[in-house]
Every structure is written in structure tokens, then in C-alpha cells.
Short mmCIF file of C-alpha atoms in Angstrom, two decimals:
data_model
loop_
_atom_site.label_atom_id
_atom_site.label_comp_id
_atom_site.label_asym_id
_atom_site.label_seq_id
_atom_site.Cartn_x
_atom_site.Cartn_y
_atom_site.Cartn_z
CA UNK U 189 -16.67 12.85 -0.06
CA UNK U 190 -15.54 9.54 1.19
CA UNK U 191 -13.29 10.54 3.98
CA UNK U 192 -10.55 9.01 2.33
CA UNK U 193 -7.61 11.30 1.22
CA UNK U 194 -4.99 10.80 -1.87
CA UNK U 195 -1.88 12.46 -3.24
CA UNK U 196 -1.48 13.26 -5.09
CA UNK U 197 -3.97 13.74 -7.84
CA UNK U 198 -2.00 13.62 -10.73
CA UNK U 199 1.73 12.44 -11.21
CA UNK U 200 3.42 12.58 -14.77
CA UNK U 201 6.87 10.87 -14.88
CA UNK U 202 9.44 8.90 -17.40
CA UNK U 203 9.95 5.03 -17.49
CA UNK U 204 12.49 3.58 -14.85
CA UNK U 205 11.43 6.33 -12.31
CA UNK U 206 10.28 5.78 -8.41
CA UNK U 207 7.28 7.61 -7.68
CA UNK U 208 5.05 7.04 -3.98
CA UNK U 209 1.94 7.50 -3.94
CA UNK U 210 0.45 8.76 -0.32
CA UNK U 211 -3.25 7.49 1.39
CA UNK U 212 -4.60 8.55 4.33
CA UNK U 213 -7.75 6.63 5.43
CA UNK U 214 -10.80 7.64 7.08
CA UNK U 215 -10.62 8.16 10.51
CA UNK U 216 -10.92 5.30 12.65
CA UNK U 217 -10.12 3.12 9.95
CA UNK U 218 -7.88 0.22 10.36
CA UNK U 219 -7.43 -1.28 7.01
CA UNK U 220 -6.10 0.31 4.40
CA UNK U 221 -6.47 -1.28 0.28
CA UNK U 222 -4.87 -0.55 -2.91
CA UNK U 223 -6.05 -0.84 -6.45
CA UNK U 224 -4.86 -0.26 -10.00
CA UNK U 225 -7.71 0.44 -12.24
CA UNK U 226 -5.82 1.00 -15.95
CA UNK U 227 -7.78 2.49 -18.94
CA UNK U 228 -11.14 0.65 -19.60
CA UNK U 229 -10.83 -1.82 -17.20
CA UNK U 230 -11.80 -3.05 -13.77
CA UNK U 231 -10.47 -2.98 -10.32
CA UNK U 232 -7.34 -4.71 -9.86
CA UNK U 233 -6.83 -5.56 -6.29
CA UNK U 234 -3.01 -4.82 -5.33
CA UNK U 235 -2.43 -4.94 -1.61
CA UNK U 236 -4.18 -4.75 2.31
CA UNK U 237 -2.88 -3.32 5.36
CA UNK U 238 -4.25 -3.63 8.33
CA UNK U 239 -3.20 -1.60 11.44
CA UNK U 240 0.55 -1.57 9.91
CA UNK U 241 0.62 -5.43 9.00
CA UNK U 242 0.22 -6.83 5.54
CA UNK U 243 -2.59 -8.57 5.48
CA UNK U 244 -3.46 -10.03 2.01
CA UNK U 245 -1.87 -9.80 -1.26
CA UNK U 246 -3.12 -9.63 -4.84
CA UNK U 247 -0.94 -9.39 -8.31
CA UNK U 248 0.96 -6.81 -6.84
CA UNK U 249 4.23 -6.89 -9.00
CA UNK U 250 7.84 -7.08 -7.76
CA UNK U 251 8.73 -3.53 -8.65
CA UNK U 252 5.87 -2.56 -6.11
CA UNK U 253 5.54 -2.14 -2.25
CA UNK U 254 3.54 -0.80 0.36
CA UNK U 255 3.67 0.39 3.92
CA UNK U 256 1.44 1.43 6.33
CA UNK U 257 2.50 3.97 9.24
CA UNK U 258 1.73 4.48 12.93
CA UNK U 259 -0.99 7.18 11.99
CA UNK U 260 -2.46 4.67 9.57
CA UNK U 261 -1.83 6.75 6.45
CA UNK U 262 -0.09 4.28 3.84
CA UNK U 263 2.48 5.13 0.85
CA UNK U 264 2.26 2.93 -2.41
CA UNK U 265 5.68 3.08 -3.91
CA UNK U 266 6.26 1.92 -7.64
CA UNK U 267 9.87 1.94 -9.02
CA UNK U 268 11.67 0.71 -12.67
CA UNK U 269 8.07 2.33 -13.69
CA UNK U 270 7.30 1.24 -17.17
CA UNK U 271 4.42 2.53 -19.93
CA UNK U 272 1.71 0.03 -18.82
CA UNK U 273 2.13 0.80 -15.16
CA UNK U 274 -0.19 4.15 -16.66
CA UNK U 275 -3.24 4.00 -14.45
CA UNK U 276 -5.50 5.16 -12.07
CA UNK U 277 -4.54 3.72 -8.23
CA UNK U 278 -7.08 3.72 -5.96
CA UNK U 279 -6.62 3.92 -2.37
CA UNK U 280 -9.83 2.52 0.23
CA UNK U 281 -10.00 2.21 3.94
CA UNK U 282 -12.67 0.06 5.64
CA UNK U 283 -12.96 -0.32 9.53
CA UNK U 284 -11.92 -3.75 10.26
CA UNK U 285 -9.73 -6.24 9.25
CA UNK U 286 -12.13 -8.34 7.46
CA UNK U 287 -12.95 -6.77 3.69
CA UNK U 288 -16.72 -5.46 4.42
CA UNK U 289 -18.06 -2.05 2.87
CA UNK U 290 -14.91 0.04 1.64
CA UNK U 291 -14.92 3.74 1.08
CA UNK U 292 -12.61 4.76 -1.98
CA UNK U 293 -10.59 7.80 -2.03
CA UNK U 294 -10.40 9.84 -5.17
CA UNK U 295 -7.42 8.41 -6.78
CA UNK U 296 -4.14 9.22 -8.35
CA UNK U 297 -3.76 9.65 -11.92
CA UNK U 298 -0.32 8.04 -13.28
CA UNK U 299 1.01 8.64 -16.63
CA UNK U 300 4.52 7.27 -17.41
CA UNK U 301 6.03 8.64 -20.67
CA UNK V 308 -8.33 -17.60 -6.77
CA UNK V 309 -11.55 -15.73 -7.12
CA UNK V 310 -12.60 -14.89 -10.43
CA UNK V 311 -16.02 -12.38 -11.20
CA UNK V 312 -18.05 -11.97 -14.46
CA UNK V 313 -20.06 -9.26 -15.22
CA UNK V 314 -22.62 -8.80 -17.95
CA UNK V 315 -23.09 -6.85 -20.25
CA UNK V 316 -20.18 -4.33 -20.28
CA UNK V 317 -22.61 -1.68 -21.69
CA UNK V 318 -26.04 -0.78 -21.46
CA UNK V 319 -28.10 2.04 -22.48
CA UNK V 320 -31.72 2.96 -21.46
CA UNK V 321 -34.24 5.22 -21.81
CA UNK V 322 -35.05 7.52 -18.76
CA UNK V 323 -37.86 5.56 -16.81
CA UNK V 324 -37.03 2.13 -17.57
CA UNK V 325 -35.06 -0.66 -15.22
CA UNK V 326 -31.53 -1.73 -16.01
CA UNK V 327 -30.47 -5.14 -15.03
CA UNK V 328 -26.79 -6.05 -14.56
CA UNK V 329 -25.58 -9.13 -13.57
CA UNK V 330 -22.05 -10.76 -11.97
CA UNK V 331 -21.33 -14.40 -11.65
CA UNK V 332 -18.32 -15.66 -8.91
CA UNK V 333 -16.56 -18.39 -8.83
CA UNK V 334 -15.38 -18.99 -4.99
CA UNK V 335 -17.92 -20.89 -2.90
CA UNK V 336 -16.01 -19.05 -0.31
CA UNK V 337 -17.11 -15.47 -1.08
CA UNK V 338 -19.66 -14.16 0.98
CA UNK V 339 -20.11 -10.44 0.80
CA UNK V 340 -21.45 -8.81 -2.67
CA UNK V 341 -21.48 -5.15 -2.63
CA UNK V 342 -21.97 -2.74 -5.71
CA UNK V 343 -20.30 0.22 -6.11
CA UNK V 344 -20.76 3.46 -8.47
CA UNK V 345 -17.90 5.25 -10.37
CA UNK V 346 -18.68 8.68 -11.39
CA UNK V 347 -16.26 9.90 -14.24
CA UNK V 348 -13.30 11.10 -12.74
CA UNK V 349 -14.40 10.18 -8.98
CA UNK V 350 -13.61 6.82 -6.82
CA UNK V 351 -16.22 3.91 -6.62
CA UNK V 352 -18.96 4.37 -4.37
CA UNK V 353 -21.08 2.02 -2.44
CA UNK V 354 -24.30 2.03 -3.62
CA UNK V 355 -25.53 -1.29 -1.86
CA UNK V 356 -24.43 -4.52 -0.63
CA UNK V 357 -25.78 -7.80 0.29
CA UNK V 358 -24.37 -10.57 2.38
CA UNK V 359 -24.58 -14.85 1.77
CA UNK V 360 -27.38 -14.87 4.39
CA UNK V 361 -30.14 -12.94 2.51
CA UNK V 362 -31.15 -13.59 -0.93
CA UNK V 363 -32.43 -10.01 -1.48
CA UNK V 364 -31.99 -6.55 -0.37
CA UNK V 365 -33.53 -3.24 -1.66
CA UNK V 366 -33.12 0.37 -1.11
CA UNK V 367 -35.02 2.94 -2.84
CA UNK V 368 -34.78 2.32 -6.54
CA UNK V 369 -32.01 -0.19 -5.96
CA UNK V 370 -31.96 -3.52 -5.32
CA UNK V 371 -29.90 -6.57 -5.55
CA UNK V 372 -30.57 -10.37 -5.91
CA UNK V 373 -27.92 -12.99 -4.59
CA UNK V 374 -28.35 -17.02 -6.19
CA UNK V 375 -25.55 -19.03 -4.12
CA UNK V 376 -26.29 -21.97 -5.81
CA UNK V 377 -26.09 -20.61 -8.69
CA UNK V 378 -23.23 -18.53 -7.31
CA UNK V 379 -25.11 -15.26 -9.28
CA UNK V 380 -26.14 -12.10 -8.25
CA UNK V 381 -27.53 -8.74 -9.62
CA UNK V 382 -28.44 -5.05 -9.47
CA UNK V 383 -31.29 -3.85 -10.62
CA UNK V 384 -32.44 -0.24 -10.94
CA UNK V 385 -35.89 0.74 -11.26
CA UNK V 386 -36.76 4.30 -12.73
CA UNK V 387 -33.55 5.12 -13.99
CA UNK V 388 -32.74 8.45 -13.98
CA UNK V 389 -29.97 10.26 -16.10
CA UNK V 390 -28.17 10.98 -13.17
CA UNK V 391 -27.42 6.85 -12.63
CA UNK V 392 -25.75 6.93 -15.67
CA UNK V 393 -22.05 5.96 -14.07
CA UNK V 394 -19.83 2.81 -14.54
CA UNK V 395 -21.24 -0.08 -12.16
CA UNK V 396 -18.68 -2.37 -10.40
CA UNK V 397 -19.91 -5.48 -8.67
CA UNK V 398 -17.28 -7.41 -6.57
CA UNK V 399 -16.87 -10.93 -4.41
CA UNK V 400 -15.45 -11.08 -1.45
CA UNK V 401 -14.50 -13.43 1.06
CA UNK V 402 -14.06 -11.44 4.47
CA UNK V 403 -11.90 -13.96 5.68
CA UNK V 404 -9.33 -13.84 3.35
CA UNK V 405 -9.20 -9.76 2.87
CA UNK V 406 -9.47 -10.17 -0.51
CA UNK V 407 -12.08 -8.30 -3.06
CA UNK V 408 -12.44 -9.48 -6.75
CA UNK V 409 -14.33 -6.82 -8.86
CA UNK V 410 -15.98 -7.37 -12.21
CA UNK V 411 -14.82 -5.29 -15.22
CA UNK V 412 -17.47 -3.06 -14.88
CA UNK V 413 -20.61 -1.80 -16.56
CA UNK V 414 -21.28 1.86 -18.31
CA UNK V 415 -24.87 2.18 -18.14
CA UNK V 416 -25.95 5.32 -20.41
CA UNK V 417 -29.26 6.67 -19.36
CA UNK V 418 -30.69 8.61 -22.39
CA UNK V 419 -33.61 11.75 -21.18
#
């Protein structure tokens, strides 16, 4: 068990919905990372937060955003959601702002019919 | 932008013998390797890491090898065991930018 917390596990919903998916780091941890990992491939990096700032961006699409809260936990919303956003999205929290040893939560199973 | 390579995308091995997997980067900048372990239906796992400064770091049955010239590095496990048989993720990263770019991953089957 990482420390790391996701929810929720599974989420089954049609094309052009909104779903947010929730994070809640480790405690003590400042950063917070997201990651799409679709069927039989790698990591895709999607966003950083660190301490409620953005801090670096990866090929995070439009219909995507992010947010981190005073308590640290962080919400990963996804609207207009089409087939291919299907995936697993991966949540990680590391202590410090700079991207060293990351601890991945379990991760949140999307399927968009 | 960063951009990782990582060979092969399978691998299968008979319990006992070493598996070997490599990653190359692109990004002179990138200067923190780790290697992580993904369990079927579980997050990746950190399994070890190595920084620009060392060229070689082992733990246990594990070890990894980092070429910056070459801009290269790779896992090896020793004595594989049928429990190591998980898909392998390496990744670059450049701590300054807060940015991690992770190979596509290798299944490595470890037959008893």
C-alpha cells in the first residue's frame, strides 16, 4: 500500500459526460501527478500540482483540468468524454516539488460507452 | 520534449535465469532514472532508482546500469523468480522541469 488514495475505483459512463476523478496523496506530500495509462500502453504523463499551484504540464487535452485543494487532495475532471478517453488514470504524490521517487495510488478504471 | 525507448516489450524466462531490459532517453537534461513495477490490476511501484551521478546501483537481485553518454540505462534481475513476473516501466526525468517520461513498458513472464 502506497499511501496514496483514489476514487473511485471504477467509473462506467456515456460519451459527452463530466466525470472527476478524486486523489488524495500521501501524507506530507506536496506534489501531486496525474497519468493516463490506456489499454497496452505506457504512462502518459497528464498534469503536476504542487502545494495547490500547477506546476508542469504534459498532453493534457482541452476537455481536461485539474485542481489541487488546501488539504492537498486533488480532483481530475474530464468532460465532452469520448470512447478513447477509456483508461486507467493514475494518481502519484511525491514529497517535493522536484519529480524524485513517486508513490502511485491504485488507480481509477474509466470506461466510456 | 523528452522521449524514452524501451526494449523489448516482452520477455519470457525460465525461473533462475537474469532478465535484461533496457531504456534509451533522449534529453541530455534528464537526470533521475527510476524503475517501477506494475502488478496486474495494482499502480506502479518503485522498485529502484538511480541518479546522473552514479553509473550503477544494486539492491538485492536488482540492479540498474546508467550510460550518459550513451544516454542508456538498464535493469537487470538476477534469479528471477515467478513472482517478478509484472510489467516493468522505466522512466526519465528531469527534476527541474517536474516532468517524467515513461517507456511503454515491459511484461516479463517468468515460467517455474
Amino acid at each position: 500500500d502506497s499511501g496514496v488514495t483514489q476514487t473511485p475505483k471504477h467509473l462506467i459512463t456515456a460519451t459527452g459526460q463530466r466525470v472527476t476523478l478524486r486523489c488524495s496523496p500521501r501524507s506530507g506530500d506536496l506534489s501531486v501527478y496525474w497519468y493516463q495509462q490506456s489499454l497496452d500502453q505506457g504512462l502518459q504523463f497528464l498534469i503536476q500540482y504542487y502545494n495547490g499551484e500547477e506546476r508542469a504540464k504534459g498532453n493534457i487535452l482541452e476537455r481536461f483540468s485539474a485542481q489541487q485543494f488546501p488539504d492537498l487532495h486533488s480532483e481530475l475532471n474530464l468532460s465532452s468524454l469520448e470512447l478513447g478517453d477509456s483508461a486507467l488514470y493514475f494518481c502519484a504524490s511525491s514529497p517535493r516539488l522536484v519529480s524524485d521517487e513517486q508513490f502511485f495510488g491504485p488507480g481509477t478504471r474509466l470506461t466510456v460507452l | 520534449g523528452e522521449n524514452v525507448e524501451q526494449h523489448p516489450s516482452t520477455l519470457s524466462v525460465q525461473e533462475g535465469d537474469s532478465a535484461v531490459i533496457k531504456c534509451t532517453y533522449s534529453d541530455s537534461a534528464s537526470n533521475y532514472f527510476p524503475w517501477y513495477k506494475q502488478e496486474l490490476g495494482k499502480g506502479p511501484q518503485l522498485i529502484i532508482d538511480i541518479r546522473s551521478n552514479v553509473g550503477e546501483k544494486k539492491d538485492q537481485r536488482i540492479a540498474v546500469t546508467l550510460n550518459k553518454t550513451a544516454k542508456h540505462f538498464s535493469l537487470h534481475i538476477t534469479e528471477t523468480q515467478p513472482e517478478d513476473s509484472a510489467v516493468y516501466f522505466c522512466a526519465a526525468t528531469a527534476t527541474n522541469a517536474g516532468k517524467s517520461t515513461f517507456g511503454d513498458g515491459t511484461t516479463l513472464t517468468v515460467k517455474p
